[in-house]
Every structure is written in structure tokens, then in C-alpha cells.
Amino acid sequence: MSEFLQFAFSGITVGAVYAMVALGFTIIYNASDVVNFAQGEFVMLGGMSTVFLAAFGLPLPLAALLAILIAALTGVALNKLVIEPARDASVVTLIIITIGASIFLRGIAQVIFDKQFHRLPSFSGDDPIAVLGASLTPQSLWVLGGAAVIVVLLYVFFNRTLFGKSILATSHNRLAAQLVGVNVRFVLMISFALSAAIGAVAGILVTPITLTSYDVGTMLALKGFAAAMLGGMGNPIGAVVGGLLVGLAEALGAGYLSSEYKDAVAFVIILAVLFFLPRGLFGKTGTERV
Amino acid sequence: MLEVEGLTSHYGRIQALKGIDLEIAEGELVALVGGNGAGKTTLLRTLSGVQPASAGRIIFRGRDITRSSPVARVGQGICQVPEGRQVWGPISVEDNLRLGTVKRRGSDVAADLERMYAMFPVLKEKRAQAAGTLSGGQQQMLALCRALMANPDLLLLDEPSMGLAPLLVDQILEAVLALKAQGVTVFLVEQNAFAALKIADRGYVIETGKIVLCDRGQTLLDNDRVKEAYLGI
Ligand SMILES: Nc1ncnc2c1ncn2[C@@H]1O[C@H](COP(=O)(O)OP(=O)(O)O)[C@@H](O)[C@H]1O
Ligand SMILES: [Mg+2]
């Protein structure tokens, strides 16, 4: 039992990270129909920028804030310089373009940062908290808490503010949004900035646990994509549930089978969803979005 | 209020508007009638700025807005109720209305919501429901009210009667007349020429991207060519 609980704790912790990546996929997908495979690079940028800014002597909170800003600006630039000019390209072309952009960002990161692994100190120390015979690290609580705060903020933003609703409206019917005066270009820009910022937050929170390097984005994008697919692409609740499930499956698979299968879990989930559940667990009901 | 001069627009190599000239005075209700594919929707899309003009000019209140963004045009008071209603199906009726205010001039949103609900009480009844659950007629009411929430000076209506039962058509057109009485300038585009010309001050007839007739509404109703082509008399 305590062993299971231990695996579950580590599963929902990484699952929360996948959930944040999947939310990033969801927001951009809804706003622009683009599946942005550079999503993982935002996570990398968040972690790596924080590490390097902190190494310059900036206090950690300030370094983290700047890192989020850097990622958000990168998201805006990605939209402006790469996605927008290819607006009329096919879905497949756009996916290939975002993959190209992710390779490009990794290359830049390798040059600006380095090829080493880096870590950040845990935010609240490393003394584990005992829960029913298993132990939970304070940093796990940071990750889970951060993800929860993001979900609540997104919910409030999309359901309680006119601007948030105008983003949803644009995703449902762009023409109608333009005709009431929604600036759809601005909506797109904000969607990319928001996705990138969420990815960066995930990267900052998880770096004390998993370490980071210039190339962590690839796997994270893949797993976030698996989570988004499992939940139903475009559905934010699905993204969160999908993220937690992928994280759990991965941790239980690694714990009970072999840690060699850890990364294979995401592939298996993607294939299984494509074959048996192409619309994901939550399908596209369309009525409820975060 | 609105002057259009030599306006043309293309879809790729297809020319949908071949030099449109028309004008609408403040407070007027002007109808544009024409058959399917004549270019009515294209004209309204070009007036709203969601379809580029290839040549010609659009002057609104003395200012050339031919190259203005759709957002700027809404800001200047030009609002459109698009063909096929285009309400946001998964979003609630009330939020559809509130979204009409993103570029709003003037402030009392709550009072205007009540005005809309007074005009079409069924919308108030269903205000928490997803707009997609409304009937076609109710969606048309919603689309009209959504545009009105922005406080337009010039309202562009694209085939509001399309697919509606005669009773509902009358209800919508009565609402349009009431708006005119309140001082809103209306450009009413219809395939249903009889209904539109009956309530219009003036009318234009469009055929394959060109204005072919222009006269007082009643006069057009009596015109032999109009009778034959659009009224089936
Ligand atoms: N998106 C489009 N792409 C290409 N041609 C179009 C498009 N929309 C309309 N057209 C063409 O432009 C002409 C005018 O269409 P439209 O403005 O929709 O007419 P109406 O509203 O009067 O029925 C038609 O010949 C139509 O086939
Ligand atoms: Mg039309």
C-alpha cells in the first residue's frame, strides 16, 4: 500500500507538469487550431532561464518572474514570426513548422546556456512529509499547488472576464468575434503568451525535482501532447485529467514493471487513443471549456 | 452617412463585386436585394472589413475607412449581423450578448441587456442556456441583439429572414423598424425582396456584383423588372 502510494505521489507530481504542458497545447489549439510542438521548449526556457538568471545573482523569485517573461515573449515571437506568416498552411504543415521551431529553440538554448544538467534548490527545503507510510517532498506540493492555482486562474479568466470569454468566442467562431470587434490577432498573441507562461511556470516548479537541460522540452512536449490527446484535444478539463493519468501510468509502469518503460508509456497512450478513442476521454463536447 | 464608390472585391481570381456605388443617409433604412450569389454578403463583409476591397472607397461620416480594421469599424459604430446568425453555440445567451460589448461606446451594459430582454423576452427566459440550443428564430434575435449591444450607428443585416417562418420574419422586421424609429441607420440585405422593400425607405438591386437598380422602396416593389425577377409576379 505505502509502495503504491509512493508511486502515486510521484505520478501525480509529474502528471501535474504534463497537465500544465497539456493546458498550453489546449489554449493555443483552441485559439488557432495549431498543435504547437514547441510547447515543451517553454518549459525548458522557464527552468533554464531561472537557473542562469539565479546564477547571475538574481534572487530566485525575481529570476523566476523574468524567466516567465522570457518564455512569454518567446511565445509571442513564435506566433508573430513563424505561425502567423503560415496562417493559411495546412494543419500538417503547421505541425511540422512548430517542430522546426522547437528544434531551432533547442539549438539557441544550447548556445546561450550549455549542454549540462542543472538544478534549482527546492523552494521549501527537502524534508519529506510522511503520509500513510509514503513520503511527499515539499517541492511536490509546490508543483501540485502551482498547477492548482493555474487551473483556478484559467477558470476565472475564461469564465469570469470579458476578455477571457472573447478568446473562447474567437475559438468557436472567428468571424463572429471579428464582427463584434474582437481583435483576433491580439487574442492569438495573448494565447501564445499565456501558454508559454504556463509552460515556464511548470518548468520552474519541477526543476528542483527532475533537473533541467536544453533538451528536456522534447519529451515534455510529447507527454503533454499524449495528455491533451487522452483528455480530448481542446478540452482544458481533459488536459488536466489526461496529464494526471499519463503521469500516474508512467510512475506505476516504472515502479511495477521497469523504469525502462517510463517514456514508452506516453507513446502507448498516444497510439491507444488514436486507435480506440480518437476524440479522447472528454471528446469535444464544446459546451464547457475552462 | 455611408458612401461607397466603385467598390470591388475578389475571391482569388473571381471578382465578386464589380464596382458598387451606393449611399445611405443618417437615419435611413436602406434595403439591398438580389438573388443567391449576387454579391450581397461579400458587400457586407467588405463594409465590415473582414473581406478586403480591391479597389474603390468606403466613406463613413466623411472618413475613408476602406483600409480600416474590422475592430476600428465596430469602434466607429458599424456593426453587422452576419448571414446564418453565427452565434457562439456553446456560450450562454447572456454571454453572447455581453460579448457584443467588447468594443462598446457608452457604458450602461446592464440597462441595455434589459432593453434587449424587453424586446425579445424569450432571450431572457433562456439567458443561461447555451446559444446553440435556441431555435433558428431565437438565434436570429440573439444575433441582432448581440450587434445592438455595441450601440451601433449603422447596422448591417445579412438576410435576417433566411430560414424563418413568416411569423418570425415579421417579428424580426418589426424590431428593425423599431430600431430605425430610435435613430439607428439600417442597411438590410435580403433575398426576400418583398419583405425588405416593403419596410425600406430606399432600395438597391444587385446582380452579379453590380447595382442595377436604385429607387424608393415602394417604387421598386412596383417595378416590372423587380416583380418578375424577385417577387415572382
Ligand atoms: N469564400 C468564397 N470563395 C470563393 N468565392 C466566393 C466565396 N464566397 C462567395 N463567393 C462567390 O462570390 C459571389 C458572391 O457571393 P455572395 O456575396 O455570398 O452572394 P450573396 O450573399 O448575394 O448570395 C458568388 O459567385 C460566390 O460564389
Ligand atoms: Mg449571402
Coordinates of C-alpha atoms and ligand atoms in Angstrom, one line a residue:
Chain A
M1 CA 0.0 0.0 0.0
S2 CA 2.7 2.5 1.0
E3 CA 4.6 1.5 -2.1
F4 CA 1.6 2.2 -4.3
L5 CA 1.1 5.5 -2.6
Q6 CA 4.7 6.4 -3.2
F7 CA 4.4 5.7 -6.9
A8 CA 1.1 7.6 -7.0
F9 CA 2.7 10.7 -5.4
S10 CA 5.5 10.8 -7.9
G11 CA 2.9 10.1 -10.6
I12 CA 0.6 13.0 -9.8
T13 CA 3.6 15.3 -9.4
V14 CA 4.9 14.7 -12.9
G15 CA 1.3 14.4 -14.0
A16 CA 0.7 18.0 -12.8
V17 CA 3.6 19.1 -15.0
Y18 CA 2.2 17.2 -18.0
A19 CA -1.2 18.8 -17.2
M20 CA 0.3 22.3 -17.4
V21 CA 2.0 21.4 -20.7
A22 CA -1.3 20.0 -22.0
L23 CA -3.1 23.2 -21.0
G24 CA -0.6 25.0 -23.1
F25 CA -1.4 22.8 -26.0
T26 CA -5.1 23.4 -25.4
I27 CA -5.0 27.1 -25.2
I28 CA -3.1 27.5 -28.5
Y29 CA -5.1 24.8 -30.2
N30 CA -8.4 26.5 -29.3
A31 CA -7.2 29.9 -30.3
S32 CA -5.6 29.0 -33.6
D33 CA -6.1 25.2 -34.4
V34 CA -2.4 24.9 -34.2
V35 CA -0.9 21.9 -32.3
N36 CA 2.2 23.6 -31.0
F37 CA 5.0 21.1 -30.6
A38 CA 7.3 23.8 -29.3
Q39 CA 5.3 23.7 -26.1
G40 CA 8.0 21.8 -24.3
E41 CA 10.6 24.4 -25.1
F42 CA 8.6 26.9 -23.0
V43 CA 9.1 24.5 -20.0
M44 CA 12.7 24.3 -20.8
L45 CA 13.1 28.1 -21.1
G46 CA 11.3 28.6 -17.8
G47 CA 13.7 26.2 -15.9
M48 CA 16.9 27.1 -17.7
S49 CA 16.4 30.9 -17.7
T50 CA 15.7 30.7 -13.9
V51 CA 18.9 28.7 -13.3
F52 CA 21.1 31.1 -15.3
L53 CA 19.5 34.3 -14.0
A54 CA 19.8 33.0 -10.5
A55 CA 23.5 32.1 -11.2
F56 CA 24.0 35.8 -12.1
G57 CA 23.0 36.6 -8.6
L58 CA 19.3 37.5 -9.0
P59 CA 17.1 36.4 -6.1
L60 CA 15.1 33.3 -7.1
P61 CA 11.6 34.8 -7.2
L62 CA 12.9 37.6 -9.5
A63 CA 14.8 35.2 -11.7
A64 CA 11.6 33.0 -12.0
L65 CA 9.5 36.0 -12.9
L66 CA 11.9 37.1 -15.6
A67 CA 12.1 33.6 -16.9
I68 CA 8.3 33.5 -17.3
L69 CA 8.5 36.8 -19.1
I70 CA 11.2 35.5 -21.4
A71 CA 9.1 32.4 -22.2
A72 CA 6.0 34.5 -22.8
L73 CA 7.9 36.8 -25.2
T74 CA 9.3 33.8 -27.0
G75 CA 5.7 32.6 -27.4
V76 CA 4.7 35.9 -28.8
A77 CA 7.6 35.9 -31.2
L78 CA 6.9 32.3 -32.3
N79 CA 3.3 33.3 -33.2
K80 CA 4.4 36.6 -34.9
L81 CA 7.4 35.3 -36.9
V82 CA 6.6 31.7 -37.5
I83 CA 2.9 30.8 -37.2
E84 CA 1.2 34.0 -38.4
P85 CA 3.1 34.1 -41.8
A86 CA 2.0 30.5 -42.3
R87 CA -1.6 31.2 -41.3
D88 CA -3.1 29.5 -44.4
A89 CA -0.9 26.4 -44.4
S90 CA -2.4 23.0 -43.8
V91 CA -2.6 21.5 -40.3
V92 CA 0.2 19.1 -41.1
T93 CA 2.4 21.8 -42.4
L94 CA 1.8 23.9 -39.3
I95 CA 2.7 21.0 -37.1
I96 CA 6.0 20.5 -39.0
I97 CA 6.6 24.2 -38.6
T98 CA 6.2 24.1 -34.9
I99 CA 8.5 21.0 -34.7
G100 CA 11.1 23.0 -36.7
A101 CA 10.6 25.9 -34.3
S102 CA 11.2 23.6 -31.3
I103 CA 14.5 22.3 -32.9
F104 CA 15.5 25.9 -33.5
L105 CA 14.8 26.9 -29.9
R106 CA 16.7 24.0 -28.6
G107 CA 19.7 25.0 -30.7
I108 CA 19.6 28.5 -29.5
A109 CA 19.3 27.3 -25.9
Q110 CA 22.3 25.1 -26.4
V111 CA 24.3 28.1 -27.5
I112 CA 23.1 30.6 -25.0
F113 CA 23.0 28.2 -22.0
D114 CA 25.0 25.0 -22.3
K115 CA 24.6 21.2 -22.6
Q116 CA 24.8 20.4 -18.8
F117 CA 22.1 19.4 -16.5
H118 CA 21.1 22.0 -13.9
R119 CA 19.1 22.1 -10.8
L120 CA 17.4 24.7 -8.6
P121 CA 17.3 24.4 -4.8
S122 CA 13.9 23.2 -3.5
F123 CA 11.8 26.1 -2.6
S124 CA 10.9 24.9 0.9
G125 CA 13.7 22.6 1.8
D126 CA 14.0 18.9 1.3
D127 CA 12.5 17.4 4.5
P128 CA 9.9 14.9 3.3
I129 CA 6.4 14.8 4.7
A130 CA 5.3 11.4 5.8
V131 CA 1.8 10.5 4.5
L132 CA 0.4 7.0 5.3
G133 CA 3.8 5.4 5.2
A134 CA 4.8 7.1 2.0
S135 CA 6.7 10.4 1.7
L136 CA 5.9 13.5 -0.2
T137 CA 8.5 16.2 -0.8
P138 CA 7.7 19.9 -0.2
Q139 CA 8.6 20.6 -3.8
S140 CA 5.9 18.1 -5.0
L141 CA 3.5 20.2 -3.1
W142 CA 4.8 23.3 -4.9
V143 CA 4.2 21.6 -8.2
L144 CA 0.7 20.4 -7.3
G145 CA -0.2 23.8 -5.7
G146 CA 1.2 25.7 -8.7
A147 CA -0.9 23.6 -11.1
A148 CA -4.0 24.0 -9.0
V149 CA -3.5 27.8 -8.9
I150 CA -3.1 27.9 -12.6
V151 CA -6.2 25.9 -13.2
V152 CA -8.2 28.2 -10.9
L153 CA -6.8 31.3 -12.5
L154 CA -7.5 30.0 -16.0
Y155 CA -11.1 29.1 -15.0
V156 CA -11.7 32.6 -13.6
F157 CA -10.1 34.2 -16.6
F158 CA -12.1 32.3 -19.2
N159 CA -15.4 32.2 -17.4
R160 CA -15.5 35.5 -15.5
T161 CA -13.7 38.1 -17.6
L162 CA -15.0 39.5 -20.9
F163 CA -11.5 39.3 -22.4
G164 CA -11.3 35.6 -21.5
K165 CA -14.7 35.0 -23.0
S166 CA -13.7 36.8 -26.1
I167 CA -10.8 34.3 -26.5
L168 CA -13.3 31.4 -26.2
A169 CA -15.7 33.2 -28.6
T170 CA -12.8 33.6 -31.1
S171 CA -12.1 29.9 -30.9
H172 CA -15.7 29.0 -31.6
N173 CA -16.3 31.4 -34.4
R174 CA -13.6 33.8 -35.5
L175 CA -15.8 35.7 -38.0
A176 CA -18.4 36.5 -35.4
A177 CA -15.7 37.6 -33.0
Q178 CA -14.3 40.0 -35.6
L179 CA -17.7 41.4 -36.3
V180 CA -18.3 42.4 -32.7
G181 CA -14.9 44.0 -32.6
V182 CA -12.7 41.4 -31.0
N183 CA -9.1 41.9 -32.1
V184 CA -8.4 38.4 -33.1
R185 CA -4.7 39.0 -33.7
F186 CA -4.3 40.2 -30.2
V187 CA -6.3 37.2 -28.9
L188 CA -3.8 34.9 -30.7
M189 CA -0.9 36.8 -29.3
I190 CA -2.2 36.6 -25.8
S191 CA -2.9 32.9 -26.2
F192 CA 0.7 32.2 -27.2
A193 CA 2.0 34.3 -24.3
L194 CA -0.3 32.6 -21.8
S195 CA 0.6 29.1 -23.0
A196 CA 4.3 29.9 -22.8
A197 CA 4.0 31.4 -19.4
I198 CA 2.2 28.4 -18.1
G199 CA 4.8 26.1 -19.6
A200 CA 7.6 28.2 -17.9
V201 CA 5.9 28.0 -14.5
A202 CA 5.8 24.2 -14.9
G203 CA 9.5 24.2 -15.8
I204 CA 10.5 26.4 -12.8
L205 CA 8.5 24.4 -10.3
V206 CA 9.7 21.0 -11.5
T207 CA 13.4 21.8 -12.0
P208 CA 14.3 21.1 -8.3
I209 CA 12.9 17.6 -8.7
T210 CA 13.8 16.5 -12.2
L211 CA 16.7 18.8 -13.1
T212 CA 16.6 20.6 -16.5
S213 CA 18.8 20.9 -19.6
Y214 CA 18.4 22.5 -23.0
D215 CA 16.7 19.4 -24.4
V216 CA 14.1 18.5 -21.8
G217 CA 11.4 20.1 -23.9
T218 CA 11.1 17.2 -26.4
M219 CA 9.9 14.6 -24.0
L220 CA 7.7 17.1 -22.2
A221 CA 6.0 18.1 -25.4
L222 CA 5.4 14.5 -26.2
K223 CA 3.9 13.7 -22.9
G224 CA 1.9 16.9 -22.7
F225 CA 0.6 16.0 -26.2
A226 CA -0.3 12.5 -25.0
A227 CA -2.1 14.0 -22.1
A228 CA -4.0 16.5 -24.3
M229 CA -5.0 13.7 -26.7
L230 CA -6.1 11.5 -23.9
G231 CA -8.3 14.2 -22.4
G232 CA -9.6 15.3 -25.8
M233 CA -7.6 17.9 -27.7
G234 CA -9.1 21.3 -27.0
N235 CA -10.7 20.4 -23.7
P236 CA -9.0 22.0 -20.7
I237 CA -10.5 19.7 -18.1
G238 CA -9.4 16.8 -20.3
A239 CA -5.9 18.3 -20.4
V240 CA -5.7 18.3 -16.6
V241 CA -7.2 14.8 -16.2
G242 CA -5.1 13.5 -19.1
G243 CA -1.9 14.9 -17.6
L244 CA -2.5 13.3 -14.2
L245 CA -3.4 10.0 -15.8
V246 CA -0.3 10.0 -18.0
G247 CA 1.9 10.8 -15.0
L248 CA 0.3 8.1 -12.9
A249 CA 0.5 5.5 -15.7
E250 CA 4.1 6.4 -16.1
A251 CA 5.0 6.2 -12.4
L252 CA 3.1 3.0 -11.9
G253 CA 4.6 1.5 -15.0
A254 CA 8.1 2.5 -13.9
G255 CA 7.5 1.3 -10.4
Y256 CA 5.9 -2.1 -11.0
L257 CA 7.3 -3.0 -14.4
S258 CA 10.6 -1.4 -15.2
S259 CA 11.8 2.2 -15.3
E260 CA 13.0 1.5 -18.8
Y261 CA 9.3 1.6 -19.9
K262 CA 8.8 5.0 -18.4
D263 CA 9.0 7.0 -21.6
A264 CA 7.2 4.4 -23.7
V265 CA 4.0 4.9 -21.7
A266 CA 3.3 8.2 -23.4
F267 CA 3.8 6.6 -26.8
V268 CA 1.5 3.7 -25.9
I269 CA -1.1 6.2 -24.7
I270 CA -0.9 8.2 -27.9
L271 CA -1.3 5.2 -30.1
A272 CA -4.1 3.7 -27.9
V273 CA -6.0 7.0 -28.1
L274 CA -5.6 7.3 -31.8
F275 CA -6.9 3.8 -32.3
F276 CA -9.6 3.4 -29.8
L277 CA -10.6 6.8 -28.6
P278 CA -9.8 9.4 -31.3
R279 CA -11.8 12.1 -29.5
G280 CA -10.2 11.5 -26.1
L281 CA -11.9 10.9 -22.8
F282 CA -13.8 14.1 -22.8
G283 CA -14.3 14.3 -26.5
K284 CA -15.2 17.7 -27.8
T285 CA -18.5 18.5 -26.0
G286 CA -17.9 22.1 -26.8
T287 CA -20.2 23.4 -24.1
E288 CA -17.8 23.6 -21.3
R289 CA -14.3 25.0 -21.5
V290 CA -12.1 26.3 -18.7
Chain B
M1 CA -23.5 58.8 -43.5
L2 CA -22.1 56.0 -45.7
E3 CA -20.8 56.4 -49.2
V4 CA -19.5 53.6 -51.3
E5 CA -17.7 54.4 -54.6
G6 CA -16.6 51.9 -57.2
L7 CA -16.0 49.2 -54.6
T8 CA -14.6 45.9 -56.0
S9 CA -13.6 42.8 -54.2
H10 CA -12.2 39.4 -55.3
Y11 CA -12.0 35.8 -54.0
G12 CA -8.8 34.8 -55.7
R13 CA -9.4 35.5 -59.4
I14 CA -13.2 35.6 -59.0
Q15 CA -14.5 39.1 -58.9
A16 CA -17.5 39.2 -56.6
L17 CA -18.0 42.9 -56.5
K18 CA -17.7 44.8 -59.8
G19 CA -17.8 48.5 -58.8
I20 CA -20.5 49.1 -56.3
D21 CA -21.8 52.7 -55.8
L22 CA -24.3 53.4 -53.1
E23 CA -25.1 55.8 -50.3
I24 CA -27.0 55.6 -47.1
A25 CA -28.1 58.8 -45.2
E26 CA -28.3 59.1 -41.5
G27 CA -31.5 57.5 -40.1
E28 CA -32.4 55.8 -43.3
L29 CA -33.5 52.2 -43.7
V30 CA -32.0 51.0 -47.0
A31 CA -32.6 47.6 -48.5
L32 CA -30.3 45.7 -50.8
V33 CA -32.0 42.8 -52.7
G34 CA -30.6 40.3 -55.1
G35 CA -30.5 36.6 -55.9
N36 CA -28.3 34.0 -54.5
G37 CA -24.6 34.6 -55.3
A38 CA -25.2 38.2 -56.4
G39 CA -22.6 39.5 -54.0
K40 CA -24.7 40.8 -51.1
T41 CA -22.7 39.0 -48.4
T42 CA -19.5 40.0 -50.0
L43 CA -20.5 43.6 -49.9
L44 CA -21.4 43.5 -46.2
R45 CA -18.2 41.6 -45.4
T46 CA -16.2 44.3 -47.3
L47 CA -18.1 47.1 -45.4
S48 CA -17.2 45.4 -42.1
G49 CA -13.6 45.0 -43.2
V50 CA -13.4 41.2 -42.9
Q51 CA -13.0 40.9 -46.7
P52 CA -10.5 43.2 -48.4
A53 CA -11.6 45.7 -51.0
S54 CA -9.5 45.5 -54.2
A55 CA -10.5 49.0 -55.4
G56 CA -12.9 51.8 -54.6
R57 CA -13.6 53.7 -51.4
I58 CA -15.8 53.4 -48.4
I59 CA -16.5 56.7 -46.7
F60 CA -18.2 56.7 -43.3
R61 CA -19.1 60.0 -41.8
G62 CA -16.6 61.8 -44.1
R63 CA -13.7 59.5 -43.2
D64 CA -12.2 57.0 -45.6
I65 CA -12.4 53.6 -43.8
T66 CA -11.6 51.4 -46.9
R67 CA -8.4 50.1 -45.2
S68 CA -9.6 50.3 -41.6
S69 CA -9.5 47.1 -39.5
P70 CA -12.8 45.4 -38.5
V71 CA -12.2 46.4 -34.9
A72 CA -11.9 50.0 -35.8
R73 CA -15.1 49.9 -37.8
V74 CA -17.0 48.5 -34.9
G75 CA -15.5 51.2 -32.8
Q76 CA -16.8 53.8 -35.2
G77 CA -20.3 52.4 -34.9
I78 CA -20.6 50.0 -37.9
C79 CA -21.9 46.6 -36.7
Q80 CA -23.0 43.6 -38.6
V81 CA -25.5 40.7 -38.0
P82 CA -23.9 38.1 -40.3
E83 CA -25.6 35.7 -42.6
G84 CA -26.6 32.5 -40.8
R85 CA -26.6 34.2 -37.4
Q86 CA -23.2 32.9 -36.3
V87 CA -23.9 32.9 -32.6
W88 CA -21.4 31.2 -30.4
G89 CA -23.2 27.9 -29.8
P90 CA -21.5 26.6 -26.7
I91 CA -21.6 30.0 -25.0
S92 CA -24.6 31.2 -22.9
V93 CA -27.2 33.5 -24.4
E94 CA -26.3 36.3 -22.0
D95 CA -22.5 35.9 -22.6
N96 CA -23.2 36.1 -26.3
L97 CA -24.9 39.5 -25.6
R98 CA -22.1 40.6 -23.3
L99 CA -19.5 39.8 -25.9
G100 CA -21.3 42.3 -28.1
T101 CA -19.8 45.0 -25.9
V102 CA -16.1 44.3 -26.4
K103 CA -15.8 47.5 -28.5
R104 CA -18.7 49.3 -27.0
R105 CA -19.1 53.0 -26.8
G106 CA -21.2 54.2 -23.9
S107 CA -21.4 52.3 -20.7
D108 CA -24.7 51.1 -19.3
V109 CA -24.4 47.4 -20.2
A110 CA -27.0 46.3 -17.6
A111 CA -29.6 48.7 -18.9
D112 CA -29.0 47.6 -22.5
L113 CA -29.3 44.0 -21.6
E114 CA -32.7 44.7 -20.1
R115 CA -33.6 46.6 -23.3
M116 CA -32.8 43.5 -25.3
Y117 CA -34.7 41.3 -23.0
A118 CA -37.7 43.6 -23.2
M119 CA -37.5 43.4 -27.0
F120 CA -37.3 39.6 -27.1
P121 CA -38.4 38.2 -23.7
V122 CA -37.6 34.7 -24.8
L123 CA -33.9 35.6 -24.7
K124 CA -34.3 36.5 -21.0
E125 CA -36.0 33.2 -20.3
K126 CA -33.2 31.3 -21.9
R127 CA -30.3 33.6 -21.0
A128 CA -28.4 30.9 -19.1
Q129 CA -28.7 28.4 -21.9
A130 CA -26.1 27.7 -24.5
A131 CA -26.9 29.7 -27.6
G132 CA -26.7 26.6 -29.7
T133 CA -29.9 25.2 -28.0
L134 CA -32.0 28.1 -29.4
S135 CA -34.3 27.7 -32.4
G136 CA -33.3 29.5 -35.6
G137 CA -35.6 32.4 -35.0
Q138 CA -34.3 32.8 -31.4
Q139 CA -30.7 32.7 -32.7
Q140 CA -31.6 35.4 -35.1
M141 CA -33.0 37.6 -32.3
L142 CA -29.8 36.9 -30.3
A143 CA -27.5 37.8 -33.3
L144 CA -29.4 41.0 -33.7
C145 CA -29.3 41.9 -30.0
R146 CA -25.6 41.0 -29.9
A147 CA -24.9 43.6 -32.6
L148 CA -27.1 46.1 -30.8
M149 CA -25.1 45.7 -27.6
A150 CA -22.3 47.6 -29.2
N151 CA -24.6 50.6 -29.7
P152 CA -24.2 50.8 -33.5
D153 CA -25.0 53.9 -35.5
L154 CA -25.1 51.8 -38.7
L155 CA -26.5 48.3 -38.5
L156 CA -25.7 45.9 -41.3
L157 CA -28.2 43.0 -41.5
D158 CA -27.4 40.0 -43.8
E159 CA -30.6 38.0 -44.6
P160 CA -32.2 38.1 -41.2
S161 CA -35.3 36.3 -42.6
M162 CA -33.4 33.4 -44.0
G163 CA -34.9 30.1 -43.0
L164 CA -37.5 31.6 -40.7
A165 CA -41.3 31.1 -40.6
P166 CA -43.3 34.1 -41.8
L167 CA -44.5 35.0 -38.3
L168 CA -40.9 35.2 -37.1
V169 CA -39.8 37.2 -40.1
D170 CA -42.5 39.7 -39.2
Q171 CA -41.3 39.9 -35.7
I172 CA -37.7 40.5 -36.7
L173 CA -38.6 43.1 -39.3
E174 CA -40.8 44.9 -36.7
A175 CA -37.8 45.0 -34.4
V176 CA -35.8 46.5 -37.3
L177 CA -38.4 49.2 -37.8
A178 CA -38.4 50.0 -34.1
L179 CA -34.6 50.4 -34.3
K180 CA -35.0 52.8 -37.2
A181 CA -37.5 54.8 -35.1
Q182 CA -34.8 55.0 -32.4
G183 CA -32.4 56.6 -34.9
V184 CA -30.3 53.6 -35.9
T185 CA -29.4 53.7 -39.6
V186 CA -30.1 50.2 -41.2
F187 CA -28.7 48.5 -44.3
L188 CA -30.9 45.5 -44.8
V189 CA -29.7 42.8 -47.2
E190 CA -32.3 40.3 -48.3
Q191 CA -33.2 37.7 -50.8
N192 CA -36.7 38.1 -49.5
A193 CA -37.2 41.2 -51.6
F194 CA -40.8 41.8 -50.8
A195 CA -40.4 41.8 -47.0
A196 CA -37.3 44.1 -47.3
L197 CA -38.6 46.6 -49.8
K198 CA -41.9 46.9 -48.0
I199 CA -40.3 48.5 -45.0
A200 CA -37.3 50.2 -46.6
D201 CA -37.1 53.9 -47.4
R202 CA -35.0 53.1 -50.4
G203 CA -33.7 50.0 -52.1
Y204 CA -30.9 48.8 -54.3
V205 CA -31.0 45.8 -56.6
I206 CA -27.7 43.9 -57.1
E207 CA -27.0 41.4 -59.8
T208 CA -23.7 39.6 -60.3
G209 CA -21.7 42.1 -58.3
K210 CA -23.3 45.3 -59.8
I211 CA -26.0 47.6 -58.7
V212 CA -28.6 47.5 -61.4
L213 CA -31.5 49.5 -59.9
C214 CA -31.9 52.0 -57.2
D215 CA -35.1 53.7 -56.1
R216 CA -37.6 54.3 -53.3
G217 CA -38.7 51.0 -51.7
Q218 CA -42.3 51.2 -52.8
T219 CA -41.4 52.2 -56.3
L220 CA -39.1 49.2 -56.7
L221 CA -41.9 46.9 -55.5
D222 CA -44.0 48.3 -58.4
N223 CA -41.1 47.9 -60.9
D224 CA -41.8 45.3 -63.6
R225 CA -38.2 44.0 -63.6
V226 CA -38.2 43.6 -59.9
K227 CA -41.6 42.0 -59.9
E228 CA -40.5 39.5 -62.4
A229 CA -37.1 38.7 -61.1
Y230 CA -37.6 38.8 -57.3
L231 CA -41.2 38.8 -56.5
G232 CA -42.3 36.0 -58.8
I233 CA -45.3 38.1 -60.1
Ligands
LIG1 N1 -15.3 32.2 -49.9 C1 -15.5 32.3 -51.2 N2 -14.6 31.9 -52.1 C2 -14.8 32.0 -53.4 N3 -15.9 32.5 -54.0 C3 -16.9 33.0 -53.1 C4 -16.7 32.9 -51.7 N4 -17.8 33.5 -51.1 C5 -18.6 33.9 -52.2 N5 -18.1 33.6 -53.4 C6 -18.6 33.9 -54.7 O1 -18.8 35.3 -54.7 C7 -20.1 35.6 -55.3 C8 -20.9 36.4 -54.4 O2 -21.3 35.6 -53.2 P1 -22.1 36.2 -52.0 O3 -21.5 37.5 -51.7 O4 -22.0 35.2 -51.0 O5 -23.5 36.4 -52.6 P2 -24.9 36.5 -51.9 O6 -24.7 36.9 -50.5 O7 -25.6 37.6 -52.7 O8 -25.6 35.2 -52.0 C9 -20.7 34.2 -55.7 O9 -20.4 34.0 -57.0 C10 -20.0 33.3 -54.8 O10 -19.8 32.0 -55.5
MG2 MG -25.4 36.0 -48.8

